Amino acid sequence: MQKVTMADVAKLANVSKSTVSQYLNKRYDYMSEETKKRIARAIEELGYRPNFIARSLKQKSTATIGVIVFNILHMLTTQVLRAIEDVCQERDFHVIVCNTDDNPEKEKKYIEMLRAKQVDGLIVFPTGKNVELYERMTEEQFPLVFVDRMVPDLPVDAVLLDNYQAAKLAVDHLVDSGYERIGIVTPPIVSHVIPRIERIEGFKRAMTERGLPVVEEYIIGAEIPRIKEELNRLFSSDHPPQALFAINDLTLTEVLNFVKETNINIPDDLALISIDDVPFANIYTPRLTTIAQPTFEMGRKAAERLFMKIEQKEAGRHQVLRFSPTLIKRDSVKQQ
Amino acid sequence: MQKVTMADVAKLANVSKSTVSQYLNKRYDYMSEETKKRIARAIEELGYRPNFIARSLKQKSTATIGVIVFNILHMLTTQVLRAIEDVCQERDFHVIVCNTDDNPEKEKKYIEMLRAKQVDGLIVFPTGKNVELYERMTEEQFPLVFVDRMVPDLPVDAVLLDNYQAAKLAVDHLVDSGYERIGIVTPPIVSHVIPRIERIEGFKRAMTERGLPVVEEYIIGAEIPRIKEELNRLFSSDHPPQALFAINDLTLTEVLNFVKETNINIPDDLALISIDDVPFANIYTPRLTTIAQPTFEMGRKAAERLFMKIEQKEAGRHQVLRFSPTLIKRDSVKQQ
DNA sequence: GCTGTTTACTAAATCGATTTAGTAATGGAA
DNA sequence: TTCCATTACTAAATCGATTTAGTAAACAGC
């Protein structure tokens, strides 16, 4: 096992530990060529590898950040995470990834353990339920950035989609294409899940702006496994919607399953638009019209904000950064 | 920032650092209730949080492992990773994730930096190109497990799909369904990418076993962006295949793009089967017949093997664990 | 010849824990 | 009364680096 330490190198090279340390940190201002060579040789000979942990203890920086997400299996998360890792890679930082499954207990445990492990900063997809904990971190000026969700009234940097605009994009595209009876499909509507709230609110506003009524019946909010039956119920009523807006990939999948089982034809019988540009949008028949989130930009930005805070320990006023969604017109919404 | 150390707690509680340390490690064999209470109170009062880095230095264990993958964006990877993280979560370990993009330089840098950070073990989707480095690790008995790929002749634990069986499952299902002219679609065939080699070899063997000729022309091996043109060429020839076997999700996507553009009907004009049970397999029309890898079991197993090595520093003979694929019959292959 | 600066290094303290060896006080057995 | 065991703690060494303050030698300037 690895037992070679700096002291061993120092002994073999006939210099002090300090000198070896200087050498490794390239502080050669006053170091003879001869000494450098001897140290280099000793390192080579012993196969010495510095212990980063020891250095971290003294320097109070681990070059490691934590990223706490709901579930890496979710595509948005994976993409954001990849972008974060890319930024870290450029800076020789490493990323610890944790899945909370949207469980506040797990979130709390992870945050505390990662801080105990002295990570230099944290990017969190927050459950939104550990407000005291978030507060404590901001008070201590611990580098922290939220992604996807935010917590109202808390001075924490956050990187989010402009959900109002996303909903507006969906509604406008449908209305422009001649649809009026538009339904929305979402997971259960709970107040601390900001994107959900904003998307629904954005949907309502956009409908109103276009002079259309918001039909409560057309708002399907249910646990994912129960969405199909709700859709069944709605579509066996007298006046089912002519178009559906799925607020994320999970609900989109349910709608797709539903239309498959019921032989509803898209886009002839029903127009469909969704947030999240799923990987099969282009392959599916018909090709799916979607609203894409700039996931990589969001991840990159989150990482960059975090590094600003890590580097200057004081980034001034906090910011909530809103990213613009992009409408990708394909074939699941057709001009009526 | 966090400046409270064990010494502060000790001072406030009027005991020595050692006693506080014992307390935190629950070694109360001989500790008065009174002392325990005083320490607990001091910790509470100061808001003391142990510094895990300091502990790691002394204990030579960081409760952190590294997982080095090609790209978390790849679904197989994400799923394996999630399973690994679950196992780690149970043991209060953390996971550092790194993307190599199949680049040996990056792989080398990551392995070296993670070892410098004293991770307790490494799970690697190896590029296969850093043989010396892998060898050094095994010589030093450093806990290491490979996933997805392996390196021949190297005594490293590996968790892999039974690729021969997967190919056989595909061929047998097609042949049983009445197909004879079967093509295979793969990324470029390079010798160090074991799954690729094994799947193609398995395909050839299975064909021979069923008394069918292996037509070289039907083996499409090209970079992903060039696959479509190869398919175009093949399908404008006199005798195109009646069925296609895509060896992974990437090639499947290309085939799907190809059929979409050329209006080839699946399964009527062409049968299709692939390895990797993509998330849209069930939604696509027709529903896709696939061969699933037990990704979660594989991730779990990889983590468990790694922990065996971490815990007993000596796990005896190395093992290459082969996981069985599962044929999921859906509608992209139909009885002729 | 004396002082001051530059060069090339080193000793020792430090980071924040864990751990080992040891001590003082008490109680019980011979 | 003496000796040993048990209880309840502590001092100091340690993990493997970094960093600060300092020293000795060589050289330059007046």
XYZ file of C-alpha atoms (C1' of nucleotides) in Angstrom:
732
model
C 0.000 0.000 0.000
C 1.030 3.615 -0.299
C 3.315 4.478 2.557
C 5.807 6.831 0.964
C 5.525 10.278 2.509
C 7.182 13.576 1.947
C 9.532 12.828 4.823
C 10.845 9.790 2.977
C 11.475 11.844 -0.115
C 13.203 14.501 1.967
C 15.450 11.954 3.597
C 16.464 10.327 0.339
C 17.088 13.662 -1.354
C 18.948 14.939 1.684
C 16.831 18.030 2.118
C 14.116 19.085 4.540
C 10.415 18.379 4.147
C 9.886 22.082 3.607
C 12.057 22.051 0.552
C 10.214 19.115 -0.918
C 6.959 20.901 -0.279
C 8.216 24.047 -1.993
C 9.335 21.965 -4.904
C 5.964 20.301 -5.297
C 4.225 23.635 -5.158
C 6.586 25.060 -7.740
C 7.913 27.760 -5.480
C 11.385 27.527 -6.813
C 12.318 31.190 -6.492
C 15.461 30.285 -4.619
C 16.198 26.667 -5.313
C 19.314 25.311 -6.944
C 19.015 23.174 -10.021
C 20.994 20.542 -8.206
C 18.441 20.326 -5.387
C 15.510 20.215 -7.777
C 17.073 17.326 -9.576
C 17.789 15.425 -6.399
C 14.194 15.832 -5.265
C 12.823 14.845 -8.639
C 14.973 11.759 -8.598
C 13.928 10.797 -5.090
C 10.255 11.192 -5.965
C 10.690 9.065 -9.027
C 12.647 6.420 -7.207
C 10.218 6.042 -4.333
C 7.127 6.419 -6.488
C 5.957 9.130 -4.155
C 2.374 10.456 -4.554
C 1.285 13.411 -2.436
C -1.561 12.879 -0.001
C -4.181 15.404 -0.908
C -6.084 14.882 2.316
C -3.187 16.120 4.386
C -2.850 19.155 2.192
C -6.582 19.819 2.444
C -6.426 19.812 6.198
C -3.865 22.557 6.244
C -5.148 24.536 3.307
C -8.813 24.333 4.188
C -9.850 23.494 0.694
C -10.626 20.084 -0.714
C -11.120 20.983 -4.386
C -14.331 19.013 -4.149
C -17.915 20.167 -4.409
C -21.136 18.340 -3.680
C -24.087 18.116 -6.025
C -27.290 17.012 -4.365
C -30.066 16.036 -6.749
C -33.411 14.291 -6.551
C -32.451 11.500 -8.849
C -29.735 11.253 -11.455
C -32.008 9.014 -13.489
C -33.987 12.082 -14.411
C -32.661 13.418 -17.693
C -32.644 17.087 -16.721
C -30.533 16.198 -13.732
C -28.093 14.098 -15.695
C -27.521 16.865 -18.197
C -27.096 19.583 -15.611
C -24.740 17.325 -13.716
C -22.657 16.652 -16.782
C -22.265 20.370 -17.411
C -21.254 20.929 -13.803
C -18.676 18.201 -13.989
C -17.239 19.734 -17.139
C -16.690 23.052 -15.412
C -15.128 21.281 -12.448
C -12.889 19.294 -14.711
C -11.443 22.511 -16.101
C -10.568 23.616 -12.598
C -9.335 20.274 -11.284
C -12.251 19.999 -8.917
C -14.179 16.837 -8.230
C -17.879 16.268 -7.797
C -19.619 14.180 -5.153
C -23.113 13.214 -6.305
C -25.982 12.401 -3.965
C -29.572 11.362 -4.654
C -32.238 12.503 -2.218
C -35.314 11.061 -3.939
C -36.899 14.343 -2.899
C -36.706 13.239 0.718
C -35.837 16.095 3.116
C -34.290 13.750 5.665
C -31.836 12.404 3.135
C -31.140 15.901 1.934
C -30.312 17.042 5.419
C -28.069 14.111 6.109
C -26.186 14.591 2.867
C -25.706 18.296 3.343
C -24.375 17.776 6.834
C -22.083 14.947 5.905
C -20.686 16.735 2.901
C -20.008 19.804 4.951
C -18.275 17.631 7.517
C -16.181 16.342 4.644
C -15.297 19.967 3.989
C -16.559 20.247 0.427
C -15.821 23.720 -0.881
C -19.370 24.322 -2.040
C -22.719 22.763 -2.760
C -25.076 22.774 -5.725
C -28.486 21.590 -4.599
C -31.740 20.705 -6.299
C -33.555 21.533 -3.068
C -36.498 19.625 -1.677
C -37.425 23.011 -0.253
C -38.211 21.501 3.121
C -35.012 22.196 5.052
C -35.372 25.932 5.300
C -33.495 26.260 8.592
C -30.576 24.347 7.196
C -30.455 26.484 4.060
C -30.612 29.568 6.238
C -27.768 28.432 8.406
C -25.587 27.888 5.350
C -26.255 31.328 3.958
C -25.592 32.928 7.324
C -22.264 31.160 7.449
C -21.620 32.368 3.892
C -21.129 28.835 2.750
C -20.984 28.695 -1.082
C -24.361 27.404 -2.196
C -26.336 27.447 -5.422
C -29.803 26.081 -6.013
C -30.892 24.581 -9.312
C -34.340 23.860 -10.725
C -36.157 24.898 -7.584
C -35.685 27.836 -5.261
C -36.896 28.806 -1.829
C -38.781 32.092 -1.690
C -37.351 34.808 0.567
C -34.044 33.035 0.984
C -30.965 34.908 -0.279
C -29.530 31.976 -2.196
C -28.325 32.034 -5.784
C -30.604 29.978 -7.971
C -30.530 28.797 -11.559
C -33.995 28.180 -12.924
C -35.979 27.882 -16.084
C -38.205 30.815 -16.888
C -41.243 28.701 -16.263
C -43.755 31.433 -17.016
C -42.235 31.925 -20.406
C -42.149 28.188 -21.029
C -45.850 27.901 -20.318
C -46.552 30.948 -22.426
C -44.570 29.474 -25.313
C -46.695 26.337 -25.122
C -50.021 28.125 -24.919
C -49.159 30.655 -27.600
C -48.012 27.984 -30.006
C -51.179 25.990 -29.465
C -53.445 29.003 -29.741
C -51.600 30.255 -32.817
C -52.168 26.843 -34.335
C -55.878 27.184 -33.798
C -56.512 25.325 -30.560
C -58.778 26.652 -27.835
C -59.632 23.827 -25.497
C -56.248 23.205 -23.934
C -55.524 20.911 -21.024
C -52.437 20.758 -18.812
C -50.974 17.639 -17.231
C -48.863 17.886 -14.106
C -47.786 15.923 -11.042
C -49.592 16.865 -7.835
C -49.645 20.583 -7.240
C -47.757 21.286 -4.033
C -46.704 24.730 -2.988
C -42.988 24.214 -2.406
C -42.306 22.832 -5.873
C -41.745 26.117 -7.588
C -41.440 25.033 -11.237
C -44.744 23.207 -11.051
C -46.512 26.188 -9.536
C -44.987 28.607 -12.001
C -45.787 26.496 -15.013
C -49.417 26.149 -14.032
C -49.672 29.795 -13.141
C -47.968 30.692 -16.424
C -50.413 28.481 -18.261
C -53.380 30.229 -16.666
C -51.999 33.677 -17.334
C -51.204 32.886 -20.956
C -54.676 31.490 -21.524
C -56.239 34.591 -20.033
C -53.999 36.829 -22.107
C -55.241 35.091 -25.207
C -58.827 35.557 -24.086
C -59.437 31.893 -23.342
C -61.151 30.506 -20.261
C -59.219 28.413 -17.766
C -61.255 25.259 -17.409
C -60.483 23.668 -14.034
C -61.508 20.310 -15.363
C -58.705 20.496 -17.926
C -56.070 20.783 -15.244
C -54.947 17.267 -14.513
C -52.767 17.147 -11.427
C -52.129 13.676 -10.058
C -49.409 11.269 -9.004
C -47.713 9.856 -12.085
C -49.233 6.368 -11.877
C -52.716 7.877 -11.566
C -52.449 10.238 -14.514
C -53.610 7.723 -17.076
C -56.914 7.097 -15.341
C -57.500 10.815 -14.979
C -56.883 11.222 -18.692
C -59.270 8.377 -19.397
C -61.935 10.060 -17.358
C -61.400 13.412 -19.022
C -61.438 11.987 -22.527
C -64.633 10.083 -22.003
C -66.421 13.304 -21.069
C -68.475 15.381 -23.483
C -65.943 18.032 -24.208
C -62.414 16.738 -23.950
C -59.553 19.112 -24.691
C -58.203 19.397 -28.224
C -54.657 19.887 -27.039
C -52.548 18.839 -24.078
C -49.608 20.544 -22.447
C -47.412 18.136 -20.442
C -45.341 20.130 -18.011
C -42.445 17.670 -17.915
C -41.080 14.453 -19.355
C -42.749 12.269 -16.755
C -46.214 13.528 -17.561
C -45.411 13.446 -21.266
C -44.648 9.751 -21.001
C -47.978 9.134 -19.330
C -49.835 11.008 -22.032
C -48.002 9.014 -24.672
C -48.916 5.779 -22.950
C -52.482 6.912 -22.743
C -52.822 7.783 -26.428
C -51.175 4.505 -27.364
C -53.714 2.499 -25.396
C -56.713 4.453 -26.552
C -55.695 4.802 -30.186
C -56.049 8.543 -30.090
C -54.161 9.986 -33.020
C -51.614 12.721 -32.537
C -51.841 15.342 -33.924
C -55.138 14.672 -35.722
C -57.286 13.938 -32.679
C -55.135 15.673 -30.115
C -52.273 18.140 -30.234
C -49.436 17.618 -27.770
C -46.672 19.818 -26.476
C -44.375 19.354 -23.508
C -41.566 20.873 -21.522
C -38.309 18.850 -21.678
C -36.923 17.938 -25.034
C -36.822 14.191 -24.493
C -34.232 12.216 -26.469
C -36.857 10.421 -28.517
C -38.758 13.571 -29.514
C -37.203 13.394 -32.940
C -37.705 9.686 -33.425
C -41.268 9.330 -32.230
C -44.091 9.324 -34.755
C -45.189 12.037 -35.026
C -42.057 13.926 -34.075
C -42.841 15.703 -30.833
C -43.150 19.437 -30.479
C -41.399 20.360 -27.251
C -40.058 23.191 -25.185
C -36.428 22.619 -24.387
C -34.620 23.731 -21.263
C -31.037 24.875 -21.821
C -29.826 22.251 -19.392
C -26.131 22.471 -20.180
C -26.065 26.231 -19.930
C -27.900 25.973 -16.643
C -25.458 23.477 -15.218
C -22.518 25.474 -16.442
C -23.893 28.666 -14.965
C -24.634 27.033 -11.637
C -21.061 25.812 -11.437
C -19.669 29.176 -12.450
C -21.697 31.005 -9.823
C -20.539 28.530 -7.238
C -16.903 29.060 -8.149
C -17.348 32.803 -7.920
C -18.494 32.340 -4.371
C -15.784 29.862 -3.548
C -13.102 32.142 -4.884
C -14.108 35.455 -3.438
C -16.015 34.286 -0.418
C -18.351 37.211 -1.005
C -20.332 37.492 -4.184
C -22.477 40.407 -3.187
C -26.187 40.290 -3.648
C -27.671 36.920 -4.500
C -29.244 36.340 -7.878
C -32.044 34.232 -9.228
C -31.030 33.485 -12.793
C -33.798 32.670 -15.207
C -33.016 30.728 -18.369
C -35.138 31.031 -21.472
C -36.824 27.948 -22.853
C -36.847 27.231 -26.584
C -39.849 26.135 -28.576
C -38.969 23.313 -30.928
C -41.730 22.984 -33.480
C -42.147 19.488 -34.762
C -45.207 17.473 -35.708
C -47.302 16.826 -32.629
C -48.992 20.199 -32.970
C -50.337 20.962 -36.426
C -51.978 24.023 -37.867
C -55.718 23.495 -37.575
C -17.211 30.257 8.802
C -16.779 27.080 10.750
C -13.991 27.532 13.224
C -15.163 25.514 16.196
C -12.828 22.621 16.813
C -12.721 19.781 19.239
C -10.299 21.770 21.378
C -12.942 24.465 21.859
C -15.502 21.922 22.915
C -12.989 20.358 25.282
C -12.213 23.691 26.873
C -15.837 24.638 27.371
C -16.735 21.235 28.768
C -13.640 21.249 30.930
C -12.299 17.969 29.684
C -9.489 16.946 27.371
C -9.729 16.627 23.610
C -9.309 12.888 24.006
C -12.454 12.651 26.049
C -14.441 14.598 23.495
C -13.108 12.316 20.807
C -14.105 9.225 22.768
C -17.514 10.707 23.276
C -18.013 11.360 19.573
C -16.924 7.854 18.734
C -19.264 6.436 21.328
C -16.547 4.781 23.319
C -18.183 5.492 26.605
C -17.013 2.364 28.410
C -15.703 4.440 31.264
C -17.322 7.825 31.074
C -19.493 9.410 33.734
C -22.962 10.567 32.833
C -22.003 13.960 34.107
C -19.122 14.272 31.645
C -21.217 13.056 28.739
C -23.791 15.691 29.485
C -21.234 18.464 29.758
C -19.730 17.517 26.418
C -23.131 17.246 24.775
C -24.022 20.674 26.085
C -20.772 22.222 24.895
C -21.193 20.747 21.428
C -24.715 22.070 21.270
C -23.740 25.478 22.526
C -20.857 25.978 20.140
C -22.581 24.367 17.212
C -19.586 22.114 16.805
C -19.349 19.938 13.672
C -16.514 17.432 13.401
C -14.044 17.859 10.582
C -14.101 14.639 8.657
C -10.938 15.473 6.754
C -8.877 15.542 9.923
C -10.303 12.212 10.948
C -9.581 10.769 7.508
C -5.975 11.758 7.754
C -5.480 9.811 10.916
C -7.744 6.890 10.100
C -6.653 6.442 6.510
C -10.162 6.096 5.246
C -12.277 8.743 3.601
C -15.574 6.872 3.272
C -15.537 8.018 -0.323
C -15.217 6.028 -3.514
C -14.663 7.169 -7.053
C -16.732 6.103 -10.037
C -15.119 6.797 -13.375
C -17.413 6.478 -16.356
C -17.346 7.386 -20.026
C -20.305 9.673 -19.848
C -23.127 9.893 -17.356
C -25.416 10.951 -20.167
C -25.414 7.395 -21.351
C -28.403 5.627 -19.830
C -26.612 2.433 -18.884
C -24.111 4.491 -16.965
C -26.703 6.545 -15.165
C -28.524 3.463 -14.002
C -25.428 1.648 -12.854
C -24.329 4.786 -11.069
C -27.620 5.160 -9.280
C -27.399 1.594 -8.015
C -23.862 2.192 -6.811
C -24.898 5.314 -4.992
C -27.717 3.435 -3.286
C -25.315 0.871 -1.901
C -22.996 3.635 -0.750
C -25.836 5.475 0.881
C -26.552 2.445 3.045
C -22.968 2.499 4.256
C -22.575 6.239 4.657
C -20.100 6.397 1.826
C -20.004 9.084 -0.819
C -19.411 8.856 -4.540
C -17.192 11.059 -6.678
C -18.238 10.866 -10.322
C -15.919 11.549 -13.247
C -16.523 11.514 -17.002
C -13.669 10.403 -19.216
C -15.403 10.610 -22.604
C -13.504 7.429 -23.300
C -10.276 9.409 -23.294
C -7.361 7.511 -21.699
C -5.568 10.730 -20.720
C -8.546 11.921 -18.731
C -8.961 8.505 -17.228
C -5.381 8.492 -16.064
C -5.590 11.954 -14.580
C -8.788 11.132 -12.725
C -7.496 7.880 -11.332
C -4.342 9.545 -10.098
C -6.098 12.531 -8.590
C -8.719 10.415 -6.868
C -6.064 8.219 -5.415
C -4.234 11.304 -4.208
C -7.494 12.289 -2.560
C -7.350 8.931 -0.828
C -10.620 7.475 -2.057
C -11.141 4.068 -0.499
C -11.826 2.381 -3.829
C -12.609 2.870 -7.479
C -15.266 1.564 -9.825
C -14.166 2.160 -13.390
C -15.731 1.804 -16.810
C -12.265 1.404 -18.276
C -11.116 2.836 -21.566
C -8.855 -0.179 -21.595
C -5.873 1.881 -22.636
C -4.115 2.462 -19.325
C -2.980 -1.066 -18.746
C 0.114 -0.119 -16.776
C -1.924 2.014 -14.436
C -4.467 -0.741 -13.866
C -1.627 -3.143 -13.202
C -0.028 -0.877 -10.664
C -3.294 -0.609 -8.778
C -3.781 -4.328 -8.599
C -0.210 -4.833 -7.496
C -0.774 -2.370 -4.704
C -3.993 -4.228 -3.839
C -5.974 -1.077 -4.279
C -9.730 -1.869 -4.270
C -10.825 -1.727 -7.895
C -13.770 -3.052 -9.884
C -14.359 -2.721 -13.596
C -17.809 -2.369 -15.100
C -19.056 -2.864 -18.662
C -15.628 -3.485 -20.097
C -12.722 -5.545 -18.843
C -9.070 -5.896 -19.682
C -7.989 -9.398 -20.694
C -5.307 -11.046 -18.574
C -5.601 -8.499 -15.805
C -6.639 -9.855 -12.391
C -9.317 -7.240 -11.779
C -12.878 -7.905 -10.686
C -15.285 -7.036 -13.467
C -19.035 -6.806 -13.774
C -20.217 -7.359 -17.329
C -23.166 -8.340 -19.408
C -23.074 -11.809 -20.882
C -22.701 -10.352 -24.343
C -22.589 -13.689 -26.137
C -25.880 -14.639 -24.612
C -27.364 -11.248 -25.482
C -26.439 -11.668 -29.122
C -27.704 -15.210 -29.117
C -31.007 -14.081 -27.626
C -31.376 -11.571 -30.448
C -30.475 -13.965 -33.233
C -32.567 -16.804 -31.857
C -35.606 -14.614 -31.465
C -35.279 -13.351 -35.026
C -34.652 -16.777 -36.478
C -37.497 -18.271 -34.468
C -39.700 -15.554 -35.880
C -38.798 -16.610 -39.387
C -36.033 -14.204 -40.376
C -32.893 -15.319 -42.171
C -31.180 -12.274 -43.644
C -30.113 -10.540 -40.446
C -27.898 -7.481 -40.226
C -26.043 -6.104 -37.212
C -25.359 -2.430 -36.522
C -22.453 -1.398 -34.319
C -20.044 1.436 -33.679
C -16.563 0.904 -35.118
C -15.127 -2.466 -34.239
C -12.016 -1.899 -32.153
C -10.298 -4.625 -30.239
C -10.178 -3.108 -26.753
C -13.911 -2.534 -26.517
C -14.858 -5.922 -25.211
C -18.676 -5.723 -25.285
C -18.639 -4.717 -28.927
C -16.310 -7.561 -29.877
C -18.264 -10.079 -27.861
C -21.618 -9.039 -29.249
C -20.436 -9.299 -32.833
C -18.688 -12.567 -32.153
C -21.821 -13.832 -30.373
C -23.902 -12.762 -33.328
C -21.710 -14.698 -35.742
C -21.673 -17.789 -33.578
C -25.426 -17.736 -33.100
C -26.006 -17.375 -36.823
C -23.709 -20.292 -37.555
C -25.402 -22.376 -34.883
C -28.705 -21.804 -36.607
C -27.199 -22.772 -39.923
C -27.280 -19.301 -41.403
C -24.455 -17.650 -43.304
C -22.683 -14.613 -41.858
C -22.880 -12.025 -44.616
C -20.059 -9.522 -44.154
C -22.042 -6.917 -46.025
C -24.711 -7.089 -43.342
C -22.275 -6.096 -40.635
C -22.465 -2.338 -40.390
C -19.693 -0.967 -38.227
C -19.233 2.787 -38.437
C -19.013 5.941 -36.359
C -22.462 6.918 -35.131
C -22.943 9.884 -37.492
C -22.011 7.722 -40.472
C -24.316 4.848 -39.703
C -27.274 6.314 -41.520
C -25.471 6.558 -44.829
C -24.197 3.019 -44.479
C -27.753 1.880 -43.890
C -28.888 3.810 -46.913
C -26.282 2.109 -49.023
C -27.160 -1.321 -47.722
C -30.881 -0.853 -48.208
C -30.556 0.333 -51.751
C -28.738 -2.876 -52.663
C -30.433 -5.894 -54.202
C -30.739 -7.989 -51.134
C -31.103 -5.877 -48.025
C -31.516 -7.654 -44.681
C -34.994 -8.462 -43.403
C -34.030 -7.817 -39.813
C -31.581 -5.612 -37.946
C -29.876 -6.134 -34.625
C -28.682 -2.879 -33.055
C -26.045 -3.669 -30.468
C -26.765 -0.664 -28.262
C -29.035 2.321 -27.764
C -26.872 4.648 -29.875
C -27.051 2.464 -32.940
C -30.736 1.819 -32.287
C -31.398 5.529 -32.443
C -29.629 5.749 -35.774
C -31.657 2.879 -37.187
C -34.836 4.540 -35.984
C -33.821 7.793 -37.615
C -33.059 5.948 -40.795
C -36.407 4.158 -41.002
C -38.212 7.376 -40.233
C -36.553 9.169 -43.122
C -36.943 6.352 -45.590
C -40.467 5.359 -44.617
C -39.495 1.791 -44.042
C -42.170 0.153 -41.948
C -41.277 -1.712 -38.795
C -41.999 -4.563 -38.405
C -43.599 -5.146 -41.803
C -40.625 -4.207 -43.981
C -37.944 -4.720 -41.392
C -37.721 -6.395 -38.021
C -35.717 -4.649 -35.329
C -34.192 -5.769 -32.063
C -31.616 -4.074 -29.882
C -29.594 -4.368 -26.730
C -30.495 -1.755 -24.065
C -34.087 -1.390 -23.036
C -34.435 2.293 -23.851
C -37.042 4.289 -21.902
C -39.205 4.862 -24.955
C -39.272 1.212 -26.033
C -42.774 0.890 -24.667
C -44.061 4.137 -26.095
C -42.674 3.936 -29.579
C -44.856 2.674 -32.401
C -44.416 -0.188 -32.792
C -43.318 -1.006 -29.272
C -39.697 -2.073 -29.505
C -38.453 -5.558 -28.872
C -35.284 -5.236 -26.853
C -32.733 -7.079 -24.801
C -32.401 -5.503 -21.388
C -29.263 -5.384 -19.273
C -29.849 -5.785 -15.535
C -28.217 -2.418 -14.920
C -29.246 -1.972 -11.312
C -28.146 -5.430 -10.312
C -24.861 -4.791 -12.063
C -24.280 -1.523 -10.256
C -25.231 -3.033 -6.954
C -22.936 -5.976 -7.465
C -20.033 -3.790 -8.502
C -20.428 -1.749 -5.332
C -20.742 -4.840 -3.170
C -17.601 -6.371 -4.620
C -15.773 -3.148 -4.036
C -16.845 -3.011 -0.408
C -15.707 -6.578 0.104
C -12.277 -5.519 -1.050
C -12.301 -2.359 0.981
C -13.260 -4.203 4.112
C -10.991 -7.181 3.989
C -8.196 -5.795 1.911
C -7.879 -9.240 0.357
C -10.741 -10.745 -1.571
C -8.899 -13.743 -2.892
C -9.083 -14.620 -6.529
C -10.554 -12.019 -8.815
C -13.825 -12.689 -10.556
C -15.397 -11.695 -13.848
C -19.104 -11.644 -13.143
C -21.396 -12.112 -16.099
C -24.973 -10.892 -15.915
C -27.735 -12.413 -17.983
C -29.648 -10.232 -20.417
C -33.430 -10.491 -20.725
C -35.354 -10.639 -23.965
C -38.370 -8.361 -23.875
C -40.691 -9.318 -26.695
C -42.691 -6.421 -27.987
C -43.816 -5.494 -31.474
C -40.790 -4.593 -33.590
C -40.216 -8.250 -34.411
C -43.233 -10.138 -35.607
C -43.796 -13.718 -36.503
C -43.321 -13.990 -40.242
C 36.145 45.969 7.762
C 31.468 46.530 8.656
C 26.729 46.404 7.388
C 22.976 45.012 4.532
C 21.002 42.200 0.968
C 20.276 38.133 -1.581
C 20.306 33.185 -1.976
C 19.301 28.579 -0.462
C 17.750 26.274 2.635
C 15.621 24.289 7.523
C 13.200 23.763 12.214
C 9.156 23.906 14.203
C 4.385 25.088 14.463
C 0.126 24.072 12.468
C -4.284 22.038 10.457
C -8.167 18.990 13.556
C -8.872 15.073 14.576
C -7.455 9.828 16.727
C -4.945 6.882 19.621
C -1.666 5.077 22.895
C 0.335 5.055 27.059
C -0.181 6.596 31.351
C -2.036 8.632 35.851
C -4.846 9.417 39.827
C -8.514 7.976 42.610
C -11.338 4.488 44.462
C -12.693 -0.121 46.034
C -12.064 -4.843 47.198
C -9.361 -8.938 48.407
C -5.660 -11.113 51.041
C -2.100 -2.552 55.589
C -0.692 -3.677 51.181
C -1.555 -4.763 46.478
C -4.143 -5.163 42.445
C -8.135 -4.068 39.506
C -11.277 -0.966 37.933
C -12.903 3.537 36.717
C -12.482 8.022 34.659
C -9.939 10.584 32.681
C -5.490 13.199 30.201
C -0.861 14.293 27.845
C 1.446 13.692 24.021
C 2.396 11.500 19.718
C 0.565 10.909 15.307
C -1.506 11.263 10.482
C 1.134 13.974 6.038
C 1.205 17.743 4.361
C 1.951 23.545 4.463
C 3.844 27.640 6.163
C 6.273 30.953 8.986
C 10.109 32.543 10.966
C 14.681 32.100 10.947
C 19.655 30.952 9.809
C 23.969 30.557 7.438
C 26.685 31.627 3.605
C 27.940 34.455 -0.176
C 28.238 38.769 -1.999
C 27.956 43.870 -2.628
C 28.466 48.674 -1.252
C 30.647 52.203 1.218
